[in-house]
mmCIF file of C-alpha atoms and ligand atoms in Angstrom:
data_model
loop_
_atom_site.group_PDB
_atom_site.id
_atom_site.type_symbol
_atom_site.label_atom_id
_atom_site.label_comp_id
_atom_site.label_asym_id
_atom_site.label_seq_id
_atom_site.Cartn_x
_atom_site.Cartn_y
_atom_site.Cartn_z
ATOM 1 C CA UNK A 1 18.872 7.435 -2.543
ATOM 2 C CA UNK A 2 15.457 7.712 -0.419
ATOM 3 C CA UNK A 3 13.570 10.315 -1.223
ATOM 4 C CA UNK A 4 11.895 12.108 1.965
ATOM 5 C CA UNK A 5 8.278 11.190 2.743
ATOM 6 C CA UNK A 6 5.467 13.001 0.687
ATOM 7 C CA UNK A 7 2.773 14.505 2.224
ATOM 8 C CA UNK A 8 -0.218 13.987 0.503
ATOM 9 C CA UNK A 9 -3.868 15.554 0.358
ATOM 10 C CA UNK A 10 -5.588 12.876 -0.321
ATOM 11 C CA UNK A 11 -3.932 10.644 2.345
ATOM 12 C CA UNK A 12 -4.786 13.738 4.894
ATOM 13 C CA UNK A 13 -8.057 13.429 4.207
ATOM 14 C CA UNK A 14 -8.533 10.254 4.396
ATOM 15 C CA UNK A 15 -6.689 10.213 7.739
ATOM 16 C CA UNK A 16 -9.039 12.856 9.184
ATOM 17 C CA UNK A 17 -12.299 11.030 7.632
ATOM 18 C CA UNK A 18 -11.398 7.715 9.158
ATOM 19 C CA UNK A 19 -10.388 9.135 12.297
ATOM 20 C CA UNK A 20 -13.412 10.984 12.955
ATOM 21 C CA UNK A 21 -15.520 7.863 12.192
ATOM 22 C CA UNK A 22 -13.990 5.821 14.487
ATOM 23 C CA UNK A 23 -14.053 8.430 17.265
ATOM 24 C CA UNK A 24 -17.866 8.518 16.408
ATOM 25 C CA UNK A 25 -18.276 4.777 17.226
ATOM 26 C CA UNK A 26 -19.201 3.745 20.653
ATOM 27 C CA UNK A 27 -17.749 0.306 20.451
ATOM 28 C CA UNK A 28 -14.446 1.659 19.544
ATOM 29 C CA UNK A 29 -11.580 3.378 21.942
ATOM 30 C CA UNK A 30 -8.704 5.351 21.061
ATOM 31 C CA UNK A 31 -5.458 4.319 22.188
ATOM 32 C CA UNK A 32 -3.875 7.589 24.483
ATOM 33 C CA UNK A 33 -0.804 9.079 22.655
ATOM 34 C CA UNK A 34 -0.282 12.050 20.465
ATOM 35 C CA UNK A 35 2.249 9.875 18.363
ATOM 36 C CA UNK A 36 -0.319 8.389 15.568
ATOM 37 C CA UNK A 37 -3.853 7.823 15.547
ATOM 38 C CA UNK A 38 -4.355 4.223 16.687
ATOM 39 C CA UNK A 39 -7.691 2.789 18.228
ATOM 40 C CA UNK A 40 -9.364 -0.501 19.586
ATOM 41 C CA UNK A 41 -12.076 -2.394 19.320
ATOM 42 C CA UNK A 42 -13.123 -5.204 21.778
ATOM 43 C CA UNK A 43 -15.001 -8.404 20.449
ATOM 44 C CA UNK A 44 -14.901 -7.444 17.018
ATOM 45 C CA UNK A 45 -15.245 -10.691 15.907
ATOM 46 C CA UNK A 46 -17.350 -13.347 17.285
ATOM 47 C CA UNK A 47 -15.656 -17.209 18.685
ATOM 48 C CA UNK A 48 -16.831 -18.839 16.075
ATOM 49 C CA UNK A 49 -15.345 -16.200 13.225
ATOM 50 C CA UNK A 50 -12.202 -16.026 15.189
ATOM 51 C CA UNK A 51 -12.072 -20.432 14.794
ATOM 52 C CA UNK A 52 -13.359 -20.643 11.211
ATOM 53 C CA UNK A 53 -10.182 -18.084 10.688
ATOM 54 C CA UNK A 54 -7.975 -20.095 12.257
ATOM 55 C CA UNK A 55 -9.016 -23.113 10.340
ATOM 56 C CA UNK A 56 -8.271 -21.380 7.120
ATOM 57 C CA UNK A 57 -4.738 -19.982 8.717
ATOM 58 C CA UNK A 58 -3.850 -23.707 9.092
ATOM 59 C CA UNK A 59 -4.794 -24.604 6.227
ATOM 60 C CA UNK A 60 -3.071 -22.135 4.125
ATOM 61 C CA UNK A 61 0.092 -20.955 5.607
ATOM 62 C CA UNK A 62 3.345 -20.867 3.962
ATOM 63 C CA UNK A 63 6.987 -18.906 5.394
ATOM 64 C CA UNK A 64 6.320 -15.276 5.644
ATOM 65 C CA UNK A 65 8.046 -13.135 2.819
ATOM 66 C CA UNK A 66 9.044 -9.478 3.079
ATOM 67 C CA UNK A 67 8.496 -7.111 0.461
ATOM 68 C CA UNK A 68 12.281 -5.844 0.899
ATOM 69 C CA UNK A 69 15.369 -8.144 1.495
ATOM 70 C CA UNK A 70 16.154 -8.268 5.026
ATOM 71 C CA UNK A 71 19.421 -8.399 6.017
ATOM 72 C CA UNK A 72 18.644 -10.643 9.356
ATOM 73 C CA UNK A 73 17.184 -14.142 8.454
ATOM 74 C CA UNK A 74 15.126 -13.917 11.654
ATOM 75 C CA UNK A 75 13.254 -10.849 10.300
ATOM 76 C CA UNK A 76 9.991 -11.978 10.015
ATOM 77 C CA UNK A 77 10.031 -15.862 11.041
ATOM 78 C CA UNK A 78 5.830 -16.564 11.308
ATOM 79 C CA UNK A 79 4.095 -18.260 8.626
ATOM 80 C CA UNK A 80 0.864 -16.448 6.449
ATOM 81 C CA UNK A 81 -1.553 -17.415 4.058
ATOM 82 C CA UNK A 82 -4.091 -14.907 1.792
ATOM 83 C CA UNK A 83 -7.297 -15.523 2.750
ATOM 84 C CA UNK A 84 -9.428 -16.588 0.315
ATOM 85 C CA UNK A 85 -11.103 -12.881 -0.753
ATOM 86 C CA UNK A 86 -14.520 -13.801 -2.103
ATOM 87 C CA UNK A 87 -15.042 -17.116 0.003
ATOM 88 C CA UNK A 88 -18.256 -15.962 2.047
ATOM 89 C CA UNK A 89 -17.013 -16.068 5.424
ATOM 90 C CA UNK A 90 -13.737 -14.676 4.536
ATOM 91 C CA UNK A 91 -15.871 -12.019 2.505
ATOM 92 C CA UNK A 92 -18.021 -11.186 4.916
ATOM 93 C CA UNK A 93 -15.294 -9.772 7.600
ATOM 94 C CA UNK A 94 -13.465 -8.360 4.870
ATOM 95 C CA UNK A 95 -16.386 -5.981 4.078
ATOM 96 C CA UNK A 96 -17.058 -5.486 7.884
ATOM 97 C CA UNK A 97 -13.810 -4.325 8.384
ATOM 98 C CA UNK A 98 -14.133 -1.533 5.319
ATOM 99 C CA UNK A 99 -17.305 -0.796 6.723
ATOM 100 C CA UNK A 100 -15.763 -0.035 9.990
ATOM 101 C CA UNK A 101 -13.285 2.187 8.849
ATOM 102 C CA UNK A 102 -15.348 3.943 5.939
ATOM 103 C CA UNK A 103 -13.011 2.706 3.286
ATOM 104 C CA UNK A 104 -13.906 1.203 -0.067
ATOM 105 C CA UNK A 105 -13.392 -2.861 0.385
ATOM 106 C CA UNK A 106 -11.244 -2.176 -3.495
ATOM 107 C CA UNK A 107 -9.004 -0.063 -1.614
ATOM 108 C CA UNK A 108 -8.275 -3.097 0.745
ATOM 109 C CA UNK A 109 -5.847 -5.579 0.401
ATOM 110 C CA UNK A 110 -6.804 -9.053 0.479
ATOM 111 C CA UNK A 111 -6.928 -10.166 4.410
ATOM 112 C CA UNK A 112 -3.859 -12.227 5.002
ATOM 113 C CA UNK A 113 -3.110 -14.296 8.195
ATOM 114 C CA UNK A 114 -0.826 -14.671 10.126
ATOM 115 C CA UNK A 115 0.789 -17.785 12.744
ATOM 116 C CA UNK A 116 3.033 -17.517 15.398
ATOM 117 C CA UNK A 117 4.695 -20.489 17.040
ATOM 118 C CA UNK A 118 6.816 -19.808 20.058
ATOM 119 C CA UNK A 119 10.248 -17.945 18.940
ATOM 120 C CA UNK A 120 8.749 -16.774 16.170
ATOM 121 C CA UNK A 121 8.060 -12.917 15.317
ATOM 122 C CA UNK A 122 7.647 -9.537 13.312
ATOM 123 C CA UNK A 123 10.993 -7.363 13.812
ATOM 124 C CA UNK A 124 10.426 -3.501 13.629
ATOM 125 C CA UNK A 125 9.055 -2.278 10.429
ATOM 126 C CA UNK A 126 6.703 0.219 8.922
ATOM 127 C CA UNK A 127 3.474 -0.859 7.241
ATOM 128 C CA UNK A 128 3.897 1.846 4.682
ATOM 129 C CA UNK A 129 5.742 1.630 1.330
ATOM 130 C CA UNK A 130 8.847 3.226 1.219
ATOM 131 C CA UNK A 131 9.431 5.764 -1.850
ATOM 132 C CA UNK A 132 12.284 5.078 -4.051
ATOM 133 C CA UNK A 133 12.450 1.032 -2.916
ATOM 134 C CA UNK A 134 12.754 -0.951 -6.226
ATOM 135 C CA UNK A 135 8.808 -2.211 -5.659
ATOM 136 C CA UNK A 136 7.354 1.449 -5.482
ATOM 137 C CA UNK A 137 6.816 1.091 -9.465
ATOM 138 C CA UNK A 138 4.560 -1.232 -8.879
ATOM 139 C CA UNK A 139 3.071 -0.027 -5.663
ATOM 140 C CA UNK A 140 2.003 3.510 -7.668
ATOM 141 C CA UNK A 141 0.256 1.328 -10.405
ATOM 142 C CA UNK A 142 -1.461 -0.582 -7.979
ATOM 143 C CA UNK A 143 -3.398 1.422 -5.361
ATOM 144 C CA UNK A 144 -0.025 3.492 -4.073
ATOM 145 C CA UNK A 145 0.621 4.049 -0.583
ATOM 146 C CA UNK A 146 -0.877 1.968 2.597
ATOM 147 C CA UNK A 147 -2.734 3.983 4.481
ATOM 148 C CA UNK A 148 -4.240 2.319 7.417
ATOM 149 C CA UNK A 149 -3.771 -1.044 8.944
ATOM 150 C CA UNK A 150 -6.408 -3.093 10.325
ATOM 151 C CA UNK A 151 -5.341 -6.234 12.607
ATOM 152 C CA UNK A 152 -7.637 -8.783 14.748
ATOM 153 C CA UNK A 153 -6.071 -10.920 17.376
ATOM 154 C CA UNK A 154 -7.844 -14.410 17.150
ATOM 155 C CA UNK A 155 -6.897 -15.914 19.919
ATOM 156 C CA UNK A 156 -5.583 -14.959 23.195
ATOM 157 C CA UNK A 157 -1.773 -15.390 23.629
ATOM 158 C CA UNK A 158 -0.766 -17.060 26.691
ATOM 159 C CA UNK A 159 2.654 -15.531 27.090
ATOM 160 C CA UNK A 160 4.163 -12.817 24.318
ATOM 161 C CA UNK A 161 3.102 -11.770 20.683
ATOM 162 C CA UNK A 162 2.350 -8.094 21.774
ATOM 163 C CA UNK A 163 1.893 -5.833 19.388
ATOM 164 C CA UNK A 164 4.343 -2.849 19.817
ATOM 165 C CA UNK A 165 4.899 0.529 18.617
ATOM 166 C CA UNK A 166 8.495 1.347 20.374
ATOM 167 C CA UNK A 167 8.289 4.801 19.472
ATOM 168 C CA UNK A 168 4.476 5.785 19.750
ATOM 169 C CA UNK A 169 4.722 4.110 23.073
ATOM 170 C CA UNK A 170 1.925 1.613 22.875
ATOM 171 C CA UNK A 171 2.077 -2.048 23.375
ATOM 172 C CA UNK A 172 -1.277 -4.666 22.217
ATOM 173 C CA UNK A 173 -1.423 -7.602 23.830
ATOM 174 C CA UNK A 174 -2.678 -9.823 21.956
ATOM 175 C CA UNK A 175 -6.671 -10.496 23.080
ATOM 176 C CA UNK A 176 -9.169 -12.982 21.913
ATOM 177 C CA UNK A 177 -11.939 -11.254 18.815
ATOM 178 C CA UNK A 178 -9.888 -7.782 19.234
ATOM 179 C CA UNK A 179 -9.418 -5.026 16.181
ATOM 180 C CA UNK A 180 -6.289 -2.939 16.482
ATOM 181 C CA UNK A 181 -6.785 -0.161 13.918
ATOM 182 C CA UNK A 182 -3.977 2.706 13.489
ATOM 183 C CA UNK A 183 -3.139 5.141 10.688
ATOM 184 C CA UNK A 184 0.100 5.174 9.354
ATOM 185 C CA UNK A 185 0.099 8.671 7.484
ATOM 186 C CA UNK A 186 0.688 11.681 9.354
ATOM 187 C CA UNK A 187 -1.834 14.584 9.525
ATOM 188 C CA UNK A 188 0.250 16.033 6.844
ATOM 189 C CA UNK A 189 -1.027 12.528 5.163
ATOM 190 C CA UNK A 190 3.411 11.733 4.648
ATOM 191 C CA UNK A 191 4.180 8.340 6.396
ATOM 192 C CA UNK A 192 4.861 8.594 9.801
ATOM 193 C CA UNK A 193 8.113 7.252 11.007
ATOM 194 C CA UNK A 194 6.430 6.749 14.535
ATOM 195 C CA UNK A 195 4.350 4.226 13.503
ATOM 196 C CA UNK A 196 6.979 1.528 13.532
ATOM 197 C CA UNK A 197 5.798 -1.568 14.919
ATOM 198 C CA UNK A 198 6.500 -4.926 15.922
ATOM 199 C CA UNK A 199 4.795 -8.333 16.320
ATOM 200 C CA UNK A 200 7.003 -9.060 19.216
ATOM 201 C CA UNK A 201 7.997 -13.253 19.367
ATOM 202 C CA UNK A 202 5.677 -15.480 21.106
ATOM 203 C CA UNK A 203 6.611 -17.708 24.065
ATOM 204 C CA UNK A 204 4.068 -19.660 25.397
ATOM 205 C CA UNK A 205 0.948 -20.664 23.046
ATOM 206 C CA UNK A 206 0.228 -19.788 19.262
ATOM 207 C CA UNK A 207 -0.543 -16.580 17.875
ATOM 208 C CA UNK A 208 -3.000 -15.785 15.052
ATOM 209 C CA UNK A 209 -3.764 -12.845 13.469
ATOM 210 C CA UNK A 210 -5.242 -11.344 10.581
ATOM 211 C CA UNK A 211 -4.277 -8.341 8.808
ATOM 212 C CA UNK A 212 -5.537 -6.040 6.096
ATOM 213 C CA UNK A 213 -4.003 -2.984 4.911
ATOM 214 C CA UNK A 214 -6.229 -0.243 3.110
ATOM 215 C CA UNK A 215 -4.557 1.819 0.263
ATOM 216 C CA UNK A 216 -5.034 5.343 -1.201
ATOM 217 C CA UNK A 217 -6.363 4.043 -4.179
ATOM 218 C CA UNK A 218 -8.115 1.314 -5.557
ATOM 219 C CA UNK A 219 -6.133 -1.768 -5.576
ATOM 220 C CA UNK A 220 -8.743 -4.445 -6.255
ATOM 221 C CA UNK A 221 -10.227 -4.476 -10.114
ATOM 222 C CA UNK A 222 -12.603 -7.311 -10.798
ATOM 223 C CA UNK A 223 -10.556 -8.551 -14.101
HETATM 224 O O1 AKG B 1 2.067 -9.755 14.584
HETATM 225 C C1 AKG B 1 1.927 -8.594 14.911
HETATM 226 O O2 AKG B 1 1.604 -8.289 16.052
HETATM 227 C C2 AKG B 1 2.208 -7.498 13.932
HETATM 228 C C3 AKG B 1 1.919 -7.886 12.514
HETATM 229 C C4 AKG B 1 2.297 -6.815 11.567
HETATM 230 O O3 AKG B 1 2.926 -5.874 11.922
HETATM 231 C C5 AKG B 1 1.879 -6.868 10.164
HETATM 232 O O4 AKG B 1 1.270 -7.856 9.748
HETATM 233 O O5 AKG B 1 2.162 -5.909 9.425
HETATM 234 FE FE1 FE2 B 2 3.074 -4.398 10.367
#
């Protein structure tokens, strides 16, 4: 059986730290609803990151996998490839993005992206690890829960691939050099069920995206 979300200290506070630095920012906006703490920020990357990206996307991608067995083939139909952590372009980013949150780069994932061909999509799902799932073993020994997402849009989707959060109300389109940050803890720092999100399917163009989730620990050890 599930066992009910945890809150957590630690995740509080690191909700309420991150929050407060990105409400500090002037380049950043936050996203109007009570629901979860989500924010965006224009032109985060430059044309020429968002292409060298995109070059590496193409290069690497292989079928999406799911961390849990789906029960509807069509779950997650896009294609994703890690990004190369230490390559120096890829590195660079990576660190920007920690940077902009106030996180530790070893409490980031590596940056995976992601490619959407028309038809293909995301189904509803929470970024957070849920307790008592045969993987959460492994997720405790390495870094434990997912805190906060952080997702650029590298190119500008000429019809569908919105990002959207059903129950929080919000819906990302998906723009050209754009960060879409959002917290997926509660201020109680227990996941919050209102975070569910989708990367809705394309139907005219290609979407590409990357994505990096932060934990609440360290999940990166130089071995
Ligand atoms: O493609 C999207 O818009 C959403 C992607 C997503 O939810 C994820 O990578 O966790
Ligand atoms: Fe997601």
């Amino acid at each position: 059986m599930k066992k009910p979300p945890t809150p957590s200290p630690l995740r509080a506070m690191i909700g309420a730290t991150v929050s407060a630095r990105l409400d500090a920012n002037p380049a950043i906006t936050r996203i109007a609803t009570d629901k979860i703490d989500a924010f965006r920020y224009p032109d985060f990357l430059s044309d020429a990151e968002c292409r060298t990206l995109v070059a590496l996307i193409d290069k690497g991608r292989r079928p999406s996998t799911l961390l849990s067995a789906a029960h509807d083939p069509n779950f997650r139909t896009s294609e994703s490839c890690d990004l190369e952590r230490f390559a120096p372009e890829v590195r660079a980013i990576d660190e920007r993005i920690a940077e902009t949150l106030g996180i530790a780069p070893e409490n980031g994932e590596t940056m995976q992206g992601q490619r959407y061909a028309p038809g293909q999509q995301f189904r509803a799902h929470h970024d957070y690890f849920h307790q008592g799932e045969p993987y959460w073993e492994d997720v405790t020994r390495q870094g434990g829960q997912r805190t906060w997402t952080a997702m650029i849009f590298l190119n500008t989707v000429a019809e569908g691939g919105a990002t959207w959060f059903p129950q929080a109300g919000m819906r990302a389109k998906p723009v050209k050099r754009m960060l879409l940050i959002w917290n997926n803890m509660g201020a109680d720092g227990g996941p919050n069920p209102l975070t569910l999100h989708e990367g809705m399917a394309v139907v005219e163009g290609t979407k590409y995206i990357v994505t990096k989730w932060f934990r609440e620990g360290i999940w990166y050890r130089v071995r």
